[in-house]
């Protein structure tokens, strides 16, 4: 019997690291299959970025979960919104679609964790899907990723001005400053997130962000922005040559209590 061909897969999240990985590998591995797990709740900037990636690299992207987005799964979970403790969203909308896409085939899954990052992931544990980490193997760090993106003409996603990660617009891993900026950049999406929070019906109060509702948080907008600007000024003083987006990423990363899933935010 002929030996089964090993598939090569790369999940794009709409973030900079997975995109840079596609830039790095698209010529080296022409048979690479690119996929994007669409929650139907991504930022418009993410969909635009994916179009840019396709156009620049001349690749095809498989959009998984095309017919079943967040609202479908929310109904299946009786309206129970996901949280860091109950992360059904990642399992149903990121991990499972990937595993269905691969089936029982042998596959190598290329993952864009950088050499300067100390994290592992919430990734598929199916034995036929073997994760590899090319940036780590090649010792590539944040500056290399930026260079790859600039040289390819793709650049950074537009949301990097105010948010450091891809993912659902209401992601509960979002930091307070990012919520405030969501309200400013996309008031309609912020309003939608407020509606999800308000309509949550399992007999307890649900808040997307720790300790307060989104409307309460928005009342503290000036305070949150002032605190953020103070941290940015300190960062600028400590590293005057560092690009703004990088300072933003560093400051926001310091505010993480828990690391988010890789499948959403690479
Ligand atoms: S981005 Fe956040 S809300 Fe969306 S699937 Fe990932 S963890 Fe869940």
PDB file of C-alpha atoms and ligand atoms in Angstrom:
ATOM      1  CA  UNK A   1       0.000   0.000   0.000  1.00  0.00           C
ATOM      2  CA  UNK A   2       1.318   3.469  -0.900  1.00  0.00           C
ATOM      3  CA  UNK A   3       2.526   5.459   2.057  1.00  0.00           C
ATOM      4  CA  UNK A   4       0.126   8.225   3.004  1.00  0.00           C
ATOM      5  CA  UNK A   5       1.358  11.690   2.154  1.00  0.00           C
ATOM      6  CA  UNK A   6       2.065  13.909   5.140  1.00  0.00           C
ATOM      7  CA  UNK A   7       0.127  17.177   5.045  1.00  0.00           C
ATOM      8  CA  UNK A   8       1.677  20.496   5.960  1.00  0.00           C
ATOM      9  CA  UNK A   9      -0.675  22.938   7.634  1.00  0.00           C
ATOM     10  CA  UNK A  10      -0.375  26.454   8.966  1.00  0.00           C
ATOM     11  CA  UNK A  11      -3.129  28.168  10.933  1.00  0.00           C
ATOM     12  CA  UNK A  12      -3.382  31.906  10.344  1.00  0.00           C
ATOM     13  CA  UNK A  13      -4.932  33.810  13.227  1.00  0.00           C
ATOM     14  CA  UNK A  14      -4.896  37.244  11.625  1.00  0.00           C
ATOM     15  CA  UNK A  15      -2.005  38.170  13.919  1.00  0.00           C
ATOM     16  CA  UNK A  16       1.541  39.108  13.023  1.00  0.00           C
ATOM     17  CA  UNK A  17       3.418  35.971  14.090  1.00  0.00           C
ATOM     18  CA  UNK A  18       1.438  33.380  12.136  1.00  0.00           C
ATOM     19  CA  UNK A  19       1.509  35.734   9.163  1.00  0.00           C
ATOM     20  CA  UNK A  20       5.284  36.089   9.351  1.00  0.00           C
ATOM     21  CA  UNK A  21       5.512  32.308   9.483  1.00  0.00           C
ATOM     22  CA  UNK A  22       3.534  32.092   6.241  1.00  0.00           C
ATOM     23  CA  UNK A  23       5.923  34.644   4.711  1.00  0.00           C
ATOM     24  CA  UNK A  24       8.892  32.563   5.840  1.00  0.00           C
ATOM     25  CA  UNK A  25       7.573  29.222   4.606  1.00  0.00           C
ATOM     26  CA  UNK A  26       5.343  29.831   1.602  1.00  0.00           C
ATOM     27  CA  UNK A  27       8.141  29.308  -0.912  1.00  0.00           C
ATOM     28  CA  UNK A  28       9.987  26.634   1.017  1.00  0.00           C
ATOM     29  CA  UNK A  29       6.830  24.497   1.395  1.00  0.00           C
ATOM     30  CA  UNK A  30       4.625  25.140  -1.648  1.00  0.00           C
ATOM     31  CA  UNK A  31       2.159  22.391  -0.659  1.00  0.00           C
ATOM     32  CA  UNK A  32       1.399  24.153   2.646  1.00  0.00           C
ATOM     33  CA  UNK A  33      -2.336  24.324   3.446  1.00  0.00           C
ATOM     34  CA  UNK A  34      -3.274  27.580   5.154  1.00  0.00           C
ATOM     35  CA  UNK A  35      -6.401  27.808   7.248  1.00  0.00           C
ATOM     36  CA  UNK A  36      -8.220  30.350   9.341  1.00  0.00           C
ATOM     37  CA  UNK A  37     -10.743  29.329  12.009  1.00  0.00           C
ATOM     38  CA  UNK A  38     -13.462  31.899  11.524  1.00  0.00           C
ATOM     39  CA  UNK A  39     -15.495  32.638  14.649  1.00  0.00           C
ATOM     40  CA  UNK A  40     -17.606  35.137  12.631  1.00  0.00           C
ATOM     41  CA  UNK A  41     -16.721  37.622  15.385  1.00  0.00           C
ATOM     42  CA  UNK A  42     -13.327  38.839  14.294  1.00  0.00           C
ATOM     43  CA  UNK A  43     -12.445  42.466  13.822  1.00  0.00           C
ATOM     44  CA  UNK A  44     -12.972  43.866  10.307  1.00  0.00           C
ATOM     45  CA  UNK A  45      -9.229  44.632  10.317  1.00  0.00           C
ATOM     46  CA  UNK A  46      -8.522  40.901  10.632  1.00  0.00           C
ATOM     47  CA  UNK A  47     -10.560  39.969   7.557  1.00  0.00           C
ATOM     48  CA  UNK A  48      -8.873  42.781   5.656  1.00  0.00           C
ATOM     49  CA  UNK A  49      -5.444  41.541   6.801  1.00  0.00           C
ATOM     50  CA  UNK A  50      -6.207  38.023   5.573  1.00  0.00           C
ATOM     51  CA  UNK A  51      -7.102  39.448   2.157  1.00  0.00           C
ATOM     52  CA  UNK A  52      -3.793  41.310   2.163  1.00  0.00           C
ATOM     53  CA  UNK A  53      -1.883  38.098   3.015  1.00  0.00           C
ATOM     54  CA  UNK A  54      -3.603  36.179   0.202  1.00  0.00           C
ATOM     55  CA  UNK A  55      -2.887  38.902  -2.328  1.00  0.00           C
ATOM     56  CA  UNK A  56       0.766  39.394  -1.363  1.00  0.00           C
ATOM     57  CA  UNK A  57       1.733  35.729  -1.013  1.00  0.00           C
ATOM     58  CA  UNK A  58      -0.571  34.348  -3.685  1.00  0.00           C
ATOM     59  CA  UNK A  59      -1.838  31.656  -1.323  1.00  0.00           C
ATOM     60  CA  UNK A  60      -5.259  30.150  -0.751  1.00  0.00           C
ATOM     61  CA  UNK A  61      -6.719  30.235   2.762  1.00  0.00           C
ATOM     62  CA  UNK A  62      -9.275  27.657   3.903  1.00  0.00           C
ATOM     63  CA  UNK A  63     -11.856  29.392   6.088  1.00  0.00           C
ATOM     64  CA  UNK A  64     -12.928  26.757   8.595  1.00  0.00           C
ATOM     65  CA  UNK A  65     -16.237  27.028  10.493  1.00  0.00           C
ATOM     66  CA  UNK A  66     -17.727  28.969   7.625  1.00  0.00           C
ATOM     67  CA  UNK A  67     -21.245  27.893   8.548  1.00  0.00           C
ATOM     68  CA  UNK A  68     -21.002  27.711  12.332  1.00  0.00           C
ATOM     69  CA  UNK A  69     -19.804  30.781  14.112  1.00  0.00           C
ATOM     70  CA  UNK A  70     -19.928  31.929  17.716  1.00  0.00           C
ATOM     71  CA  UNK A  71     -23.706  32.445  17.889  1.00  0.00           C
ATOM     72  CA  UNK A  72     -24.324  28.840  16.844  1.00  0.00           C
ATOM     73  CA  UNK A  73     -22.058  27.528  19.607  1.00  0.00           C
ATOM     74  CA  UNK A  74     -23.428  29.971  22.157  1.00  0.00           C
ATOM     75  CA  UNK A  75     -26.908  28.551  21.547  1.00  0.00           C
ATOM     76  CA  UNK A  76     -25.543  24.996  21.930  1.00  0.00           C
ATOM     77  CA  UNK A  77     -24.079  26.085  25.295  1.00  0.00           C
ATOM     78  CA  UNK A  78     -27.475  27.411  26.447  1.00  0.00           C
ATOM     79  CA  UNK A  79     -26.324  30.994  26.194  1.00  0.00           C
ATOM     80  CA  UNK A  80     -23.433  30.455  28.603  1.00  0.00           C
ATOM     81  CA  UNK A  81     -20.683  32.841  27.544  1.00  0.00           C
ATOM     82  CA  UNK A  82     -17.112  31.526  27.505  1.00  0.00           C
ATOM     83  CA  UNK A  83     -14.528  32.645  30.069  1.00  0.00           C
ATOM     84  CA  UNK A  84     -10.901  31.832  30.941  1.00  0.00           C
ATOM     85  CA  UNK A  85     -12.220  29.038  33.183  1.00  0.00           C
ATOM     86  CA  UNK A  86     -14.675  27.736  30.597  1.00  0.00           C
ATOM     87  CA  UNK A  87     -12.979  28.143  27.294  1.00  0.00           C
ATOM     88  CA  UNK A  88     -15.440  26.258  25.105  1.00  0.00           C
ATOM     89  CA  UNK A  89     -14.938  28.864  22.376  1.00  0.00           C
ATOM     90  CA  UNK A  90     -11.366  27.752  21.705  1.00  0.00           C
ATOM     91  CA  UNK A  91     -12.252  24.088  21.709  1.00  0.00           C
ATOM     92  CA  UNK A  92     -15.313  24.405  19.473  1.00  0.00           C
ATOM     93  CA  UNK A  93     -14.182  27.165  17.142  1.00  0.00           C
ATOM     94  CA  UNK A  94     -10.427  26.677  16.884  1.00  0.00           C
ATOM     95  CA  UNK A  95      -9.233  23.222  17.934  1.00  0.00           C
ATOM     96  CA  UNK A  96     -12.134  21.101  16.671  1.00  0.00           C
ATOM     97  CA  UNK A  97     -12.344  22.696  13.202  1.00  0.00           C
ATOM     98  CA  UNK A  98      -8.600  22.145  12.807  1.00  0.00           C
ATOM     99  CA  UNK A  99      -8.940  18.503  13.835  1.00  0.00           C
ATOM    100  CA  UNK A 100     -11.868  18.004  11.455  1.00  0.00           C
ATOM    101  CA  UNK A 101      -9.860  19.658   8.676  1.00  0.00           C
ATOM    102  CA  UNK A 102      -6.980  17.217   9.200  1.00  0.00           C
ATOM    103  CA  UNK A 103      -9.104  14.130   9.966  1.00  0.00           C
ATOM    104  CA  UNK A 104      -6.927  11.046  10.394  1.00  0.00           C
ATOM    105  CA  UNK A 105      -4.228  12.262   8.016  1.00  0.00           C
ATOM    106  CA  UNK A 106      -0.686  12.630   9.217  1.00  0.00           C
ATOM    107  CA  UNK A 107       0.020  16.332   9.406  1.00  0.00           C
ATOM    108  CA  UNK A 108       2.759  18.695  10.439  1.00  0.00           C
ATOM    109  CA  UNK A 109       1.316  21.812  12.015  1.00  0.00           C
ATOM    110  CA  UNK A 110       3.584  24.876  11.806  1.00  0.00           C
ATOM    111  CA  UNK A 111       3.248  27.183  14.804  1.00  0.00           C
ATOM    112  CA  UNK A 112       4.559  30.730  15.042  1.00  0.00           C
ATOM    113  CA  UNK A 113       5.836  30.940  18.601  1.00  0.00           C
ATOM    114  CA  UNK A 114       8.941  33.120  18.551  1.00  0.00           C
ATOM    115  CA  UNK A 115      12.329  32.264  20.025  1.00  0.00           C
ATOM    116  CA  UNK A 116      11.980  35.191  22.448  1.00  0.00           C
ATOM    117  CA  UNK A 117       8.672  33.910  23.822  1.00  0.00           C
ATOM    118  CA  UNK A 118       8.356  31.598  26.726  1.00  0.00           C
ATOM    119  CA  UNK A 119       4.997  29.997  26.221  1.00  0.00           C
ATOM    120  CA  UNK A 120       3.504  26.815  24.995  1.00  0.00           C
ATOM    121  CA  UNK A 121       0.016  26.383  23.844  1.00  0.00           C
ATOM    122  CA  UNK A 122      -3.497  25.275  23.913  1.00  0.00           C
ATOM    123  CA  UNK A 123      -3.151  23.249  20.752  1.00  0.00           C
ATOM    124  CA  UNK A 124      -4.422  19.998  19.323  1.00  0.00           C
ATOM    125  CA  UNK A 125      -3.104  16.944  21.129  1.00  0.00           C
ATOM    126  CA  UNK A 126      -4.141  14.458  18.433  1.00  0.00           C
ATOM    127  CA  UNK A 127      -1.174  12.165  17.794  1.00  0.00           C
ATOM    128  CA  UNK A 128      -1.444  12.491  13.996  1.00  0.00           C
ATOM    129  CA  UNK A 129      -0.938  16.278  14.201  1.00  0.00           C
ATOM    130  CA  UNK A 130       2.682  17.019  14.952  1.00  0.00           C
ATOM    131  CA  UNK A 131       3.457  20.595  16.006  1.00  0.00           C
ATOM    132  CA  UNK A 132       6.697  22.215  14.872  1.00  0.00           C
ATOM    133  CA  UNK A 133       8.063  25.625  15.864  1.00  0.00           C
ATOM    134  CA  UNK A 134      10.230  27.042  13.052  1.00  0.00           C
ATOM    135  CA  UNK A 135      10.888  30.424  14.711  1.00  0.00           C
ATOM    136  CA  UNK A 136      12.204  28.679  17.805  1.00  0.00           C
ATOM    137  CA  UNK A 137      14.297  26.292  15.700  1.00  0.00           C
ATOM    138  CA  UNK A 138      15.795  29.184  13.730  1.00  0.00           C
ATOM    139  CA  UNK A 139      16.150  31.510  16.723  1.00  0.00           C
ATOM    140  CA  UNK A 140      13.883  34.190  15.206  1.00  0.00           C
ATOM    141  CA  UNK A 141      12.708  36.927  17.560  1.00  0.00           C
ATOM    142  CA  UNK A 142      10.246  39.828  17.386  1.00  0.00           C
ATOM    143  CA  UNK A 143      12.543  42.057  15.281  1.00  0.00           C
ATOM    144  CA  UNK A 144      12.933  39.267  12.691  1.00  0.00           C
ATOM    145  CA  UNK A 145       9.154  38.874  12.495  1.00  0.00           C
ATOM    146  CA  UNK A 146       8.705  42.602  11.846  1.00  0.00           C
ATOM    147  CA  UNK A 147      11.426  42.537   9.196  1.00  0.00           C
ATOM    148  CA  UNK A 148       9.778  39.578   7.435  1.00  0.00           C
ATOM    149  CA  UNK A 149       6.424  41.385   7.396  1.00  0.00           C
ATOM    150  CA  UNK A 150       7.885  44.645   6.163  1.00  0.00           C
ATOM    151  CA  UNK A 151       9.928  43.016   3.415  1.00  0.00           C
ATOM    152  CA  UNK A 152       6.899  41.070   2.203  1.00  0.00           C
ATOM    153  CA  UNK A 153       4.888  44.289   1.873  1.00  0.00           C
ATOM    154  CA  UNK A 154       2.215  42.898   4.200  1.00  0.00           C
ATOM    155  CA  UNK A 155       3.169  44.892   7.288  1.00  0.00           C
ATOM    156  CA  UNK A 156       1.186  44.741  10.513  1.00  0.00           C
ATOM    157  CA  UNK A 157      -2.577  44.417  10.906  1.00  0.00           C
ATOM    158  CA  UNK A 158      -4.248  47.816  11.326  1.00  0.00           C
ATOM    159  CA  UNK A 159      -5.579  47.002  14.792  1.00  0.00           C
ATOM    160  CA  UNK A 160      -1.984  47.023  16.123  1.00  0.00           C
ATOM    161  CA  UNK A 161      -2.420  50.739  16.751  1.00  0.00           C
ATOM    162  CA  UNK A 162      -4.593  49.925  19.755  1.00  0.00           C
ATOM    163  CA  UNK A 163      -4.693  46.180  20.334  1.00  0.00           C
ATOM    164  CA  UNK A 164      -1.897  43.649  20.328  1.00  0.00           C
ATOM    165  CA  UNK A 165      -3.745  40.471  19.459  1.00  0.00           C
ATOM    166  CA  UNK A 166      -6.064  38.968  16.921  1.00  0.00           C
ATOM    167  CA  UNK A 167      -9.199  37.117  18.006  1.00  0.00           C
ATOM    168  CA  UNK A 168     -12.863  37.785  18.667  1.00  0.00           C
ATOM    169  CA  UNK A 169     -13.768  41.431  19.210  1.00  0.00           C
ATOM    170  CA  UNK A 170     -15.170  40.486  22.638  1.00  0.00           C
ATOM    171  CA  UNK A 171     -12.314  38.216  23.682  1.00  0.00           C
ATOM    172  CA  UNK A 172     -12.214  37.935  27.474  1.00  0.00           C
ATOM    173  CA  UNK A 173      -8.420  37.962  27.333  1.00  0.00           C
ATOM    174  CA  UNK A 174      -8.624  41.556  26.201  1.00  0.00           C
ATOM    175  CA  UNK A 175      -7.086  44.133  28.509  1.00  0.00           C
ATOM    176  CA  UNK A 176      -9.067  47.080  29.895  1.00  0.00           C
ATOM    177  CA  UNK A 177      -7.322  49.553  27.587  1.00  0.00           C
ATOM    178  CA  UNK A 178      -8.235  47.419  24.564  1.00  0.00           C
ATOM    179  CA  UNK A 179     -11.898  47.435  25.601  1.00  0.00           C
ATOM    180  CA  UNK A 180     -11.832  51.217  25.841  1.00  0.00           C
ATOM    181  CA  UNK A 181     -10.236  51.410  22.419  1.00  0.00           C
ATOM    182  CA  UNK A 182     -12.762  48.950  20.973  1.00  0.00           C
ATOM    183  CA  UNK A 183     -15.486  51.366  22.086  1.00  0.00           C
ATOM    184  CA  UNK A 184     -13.652  54.162  20.312  1.00  0.00           C
ATOM    185  CA  UNK A 185     -12.657  52.323  17.106  1.00  0.00           C
ATOM    186  CA  UNK A 186     -15.731  50.110  16.714  1.00  0.00           C
ATOM    187  CA  UNK A 187     -18.621  51.469  18.816  1.00  0.00           C
ATOM    188  CA  UNK A 188     -21.023  49.019  17.116  1.00  0.00           C
ATOM    189  CA  UNK A 189     -18.925  46.009  18.153  1.00  0.00           C
ATOM    190  CA  UNK A 190     -18.512  47.332  21.677  1.00  0.00           C
ATOM    191  CA  UNK A 191     -22.283  47.710  21.855  1.00  0.00           C
ATOM    192  CA  UNK A 192     -22.691  44.125  20.644  1.00  0.00           C
ATOM    193  CA  UNK A 193     -20.309  42.930  23.390  1.00  0.00           C
ATOM    194  CA  UNK A 194     -22.398  44.867  25.939  1.00  0.00           C
ATOM    195  CA  UNK A 195     -25.508  43.089  24.630  1.00  0.00           C
ATOM    196  CA  UNK A 196     -23.918  39.643  25.003  1.00  0.00           C
ATOM    197  CA  UNK A 197     -22.936  40.512  28.573  1.00  0.00           C
ATOM    198  CA  UNK A 198     -26.327  41.993  29.477  1.00  0.00           C
ATOM    199  CA  UNK A 199     -28.308  39.112  27.983  1.00  0.00           C
ATOM    200  CA  UNK A 200     -26.285  36.385  29.653  1.00  0.00           C
ATOM    201  CA  UNK A 201     -28.801  34.087  31.316  1.00  0.00           C
ATOM    202  CA  UNK A 202     -27.463  31.419  33.615  1.00  0.00           C
ATOM    203  CA  UNK A 203     -28.571  33.006  36.841  1.00  0.00           C
ATOM    204  CA  UNK A 204     -25.297  34.734  37.612  1.00  0.00           C
ATOM    205  CA  UNK A 205     -23.803  38.010  36.584  1.00  0.00           C
ATOM    206  CA  UNK A 206     -21.312  37.646  33.793  1.00  0.00           C
ATOM    207  CA  UNK A 207     -18.668  40.208  32.960  1.00  0.00           C
ATOM    208  CA  UNK A 208     -16.289  39.880  30.006  1.00  0.00           C
ATOM    209  CA  UNK A 209     -13.600  41.654  31.994  1.00  0.00           C
ATOM    210  CA  UNK A 210     -12.650  41.146  35.628  1.00  0.00           C
ATOM    211  CA  UNK A 211     -14.757  42.784  38.294  1.00  0.00           C
ATOM    212  CA  UNK A 212     -16.916  45.199  36.283  1.00  0.00           C
ATOM    213  CA  UNK A 213     -19.364  45.346  33.418  1.00  0.00           C
ATOM    214  CA  UNK A 214     -18.345  46.920  30.122  1.00  0.00           C
ATOM    215  CA  UNK A 215     -20.544  49.938  30.805  1.00  0.00           C
ATOM    216  CA  UNK A 216     -18.896  50.422  34.201  1.00  0.00           C
ATOM    217  CA  UNK A 217     -15.508  50.086  32.569  1.00  0.00           C
ATOM    218  CA  UNK A 218     -16.407  52.667  29.942  1.00  0.00           C
ATOM    219  CA  UNK A 219     -17.259  55.156  32.677  1.00  0.00           C
ATOM    220  CA  UNK A 220     -13.618  54.828  33.783  1.00  0.00           C
ATOM    221  CA  UNK A 221     -12.377  55.450  30.241  1.00  0.00           C
ATOM    222  CA  UNK A 222     -10.343  58.591  31.056  1.00  0.00           C
ATOM    223  CA  UNK A 223      -8.668  56.925  34.020  1.00  0.00           C
ATOM    224  CA  UNK A 224      -7.788  53.805  31.969  1.00  0.00           C
ATOM    225  CA  UNK A 225      -6.361  55.862  29.103  1.00  0.00           C
ATOM    226  CA  UNK A 226      -4.366  58.074  31.489  1.00  0.00           C
ATOM    227  CA  UNK A 227      -2.876  55.010  33.198  1.00  0.00           C
ATOM    228  CA  UNK A 228      -1.985  53.523  29.819  1.00  0.00           C
ATOM    229  CA  UNK A 229      -0.348  56.742  28.648  1.00  0.00           C
ATOM    230  CA  UNK A 230       1.689  56.916  31.817  1.00  0.00           C
ATOM    231  CA  UNK A 231       3.026  53.402  31.198  1.00  0.00           C
ATOM    232  CA  UNK A 232       3.740  54.226  27.549  1.00  0.00           C
ATOM    233  CA  UNK A 233       5.706  57.331  28.604  1.00  0.00           C
ATOM    234  CA  UNK A 234       7.772  55.255  31.050  1.00  0.00           C
ATOM    235  CA  UNK A 235       8.422  52.698  28.337  1.00  0.00           C
ATOM    236  CA  UNK A 236       9.448  55.400  25.862  1.00  0.00           C
ATOM    237  CA  UNK A 237      11.887  56.802  28.411  1.00  0.00           C
ATOM    238  CA  UNK A 238      13.375  53.360  29.054  1.00  0.00           C
ATOM    239  CA  UNK A 239      13.685  52.474  25.341  1.00  0.00           C
ATOM    240  CA  UNK A 240      13.423  55.653  23.215  1.00  0.00           C
ATOM    241  CA  UNK A 241      14.075  53.891  19.906  1.00  0.00           C
ATOM    242  CA  UNK A 242      11.478  51.181  20.361  1.00  0.00           C
ATOM    243  CA  UNK A 243       8.594  51.453  17.835  1.00  0.00           C
ATOM    244  CA  UNK A 244       5.227  52.438  19.325  1.00  0.00           C
ATOM    245  CA  UNK A 245       3.416  49.189  18.536  1.00  0.00           C
ATOM    246  CA  UNK A 246       6.172  47.236  20.249  1.00  0.00           C
ATOM    247  CA  UNK A 247       5.893  49.343  23.412  1.00  0.00           C
ATOM    248  CA  UNK A 248       2.130  48.821  23.272  1.00  0.00           C
ATOM    249  CA  UNK A 249       2.581  45.059  23.033  1.00  0.00           C
ATOM    250  CA  UNK A 250       5.065  44.979  25.916  1.00  0.00           C
ATOM    251  CA  UNK A 251       2.841  47.055  28.191  1.00  0.00           C
ATOM    252  CA  UNK A 252      -0.269  45.056  27.395  1.00  0.00           C
ATOM    253  CA  UNK A 253       1.538  41.741  27.844  1.00  0.00           C
ATOM    254  CA  UNK A 254       2.520  42.826  31.355  1.00  0.00           C
ATOM    255  CA  UNK A 255      -1.186  43.015  32.194  1.00  0.00           C
ATOM    256  CA  UNK A 256      -1.940  39.375  31.389  1.00  0.00           C
ATOM    257  CA  UNK A 257      -3.015  37.251  34.320  1.00  0.00           C
ATOM    258  CA  UNK A 258      -3.279  34.189  32.151  1.00  0.00           C
ATOM    259  CA  UNK A 259      -1.914  33.404  28.710  1.00  0.00           C
ATOM    260  CA  UNK A 260      -4.508  33.130  26.002  1.00  0.00           C
ATOM    261  CA  UNK A 261      -4.861  30.296  23.564  1.00  0.00           C
ATOM    262  CA  UNK A 262      -2.346  30.094  20.777  1.00  0.00           C
ATOM    263  CA  UNK A 263      -4.871  29.194  18.134  1.00  0.00           C
ATOM    264  CA  UNK A 264      -6.549  32.576  18.529  1.00  0.00           C
ATOM    265  CA  UNK A 265      -3.698  34.941  19.109  1.00  0.00           C
ATOM    266  CA  UNK A 266      -0.584  34.059  17.170  1.00  0.00           C
TER     267      UNK A 266
HETATM  268  S1  LIG B   1     -10.334  34.943  20.621  1.00  0.00           S
HETATM  269 FE1  LIG B   1     -10.942  34.777  22.767  1.00  0.00          FE
HETATM  270  S2  LIG B   1     -13.202  34.652  22.711  1.00  0.00           S
HETATM  271 FE2  LIG B   1     -12.449  34.185  20.652  1.00  0.00          FE
HETATM  272  S3  LIG B   1     -12.248  31.970  20.557  1.00  0.00           S
HETATM  273 FE3  LIG B   1     -10.253  32.775  21.196  1.00  0.00          FE
HETATM  274  S4  LIG B   1     -10.278  32.758  23.445  1.00  0.00           S
HETATM  275 FE4  LIG B   1     -12.393  32.552  22.719  1.00  0.00          FE
END
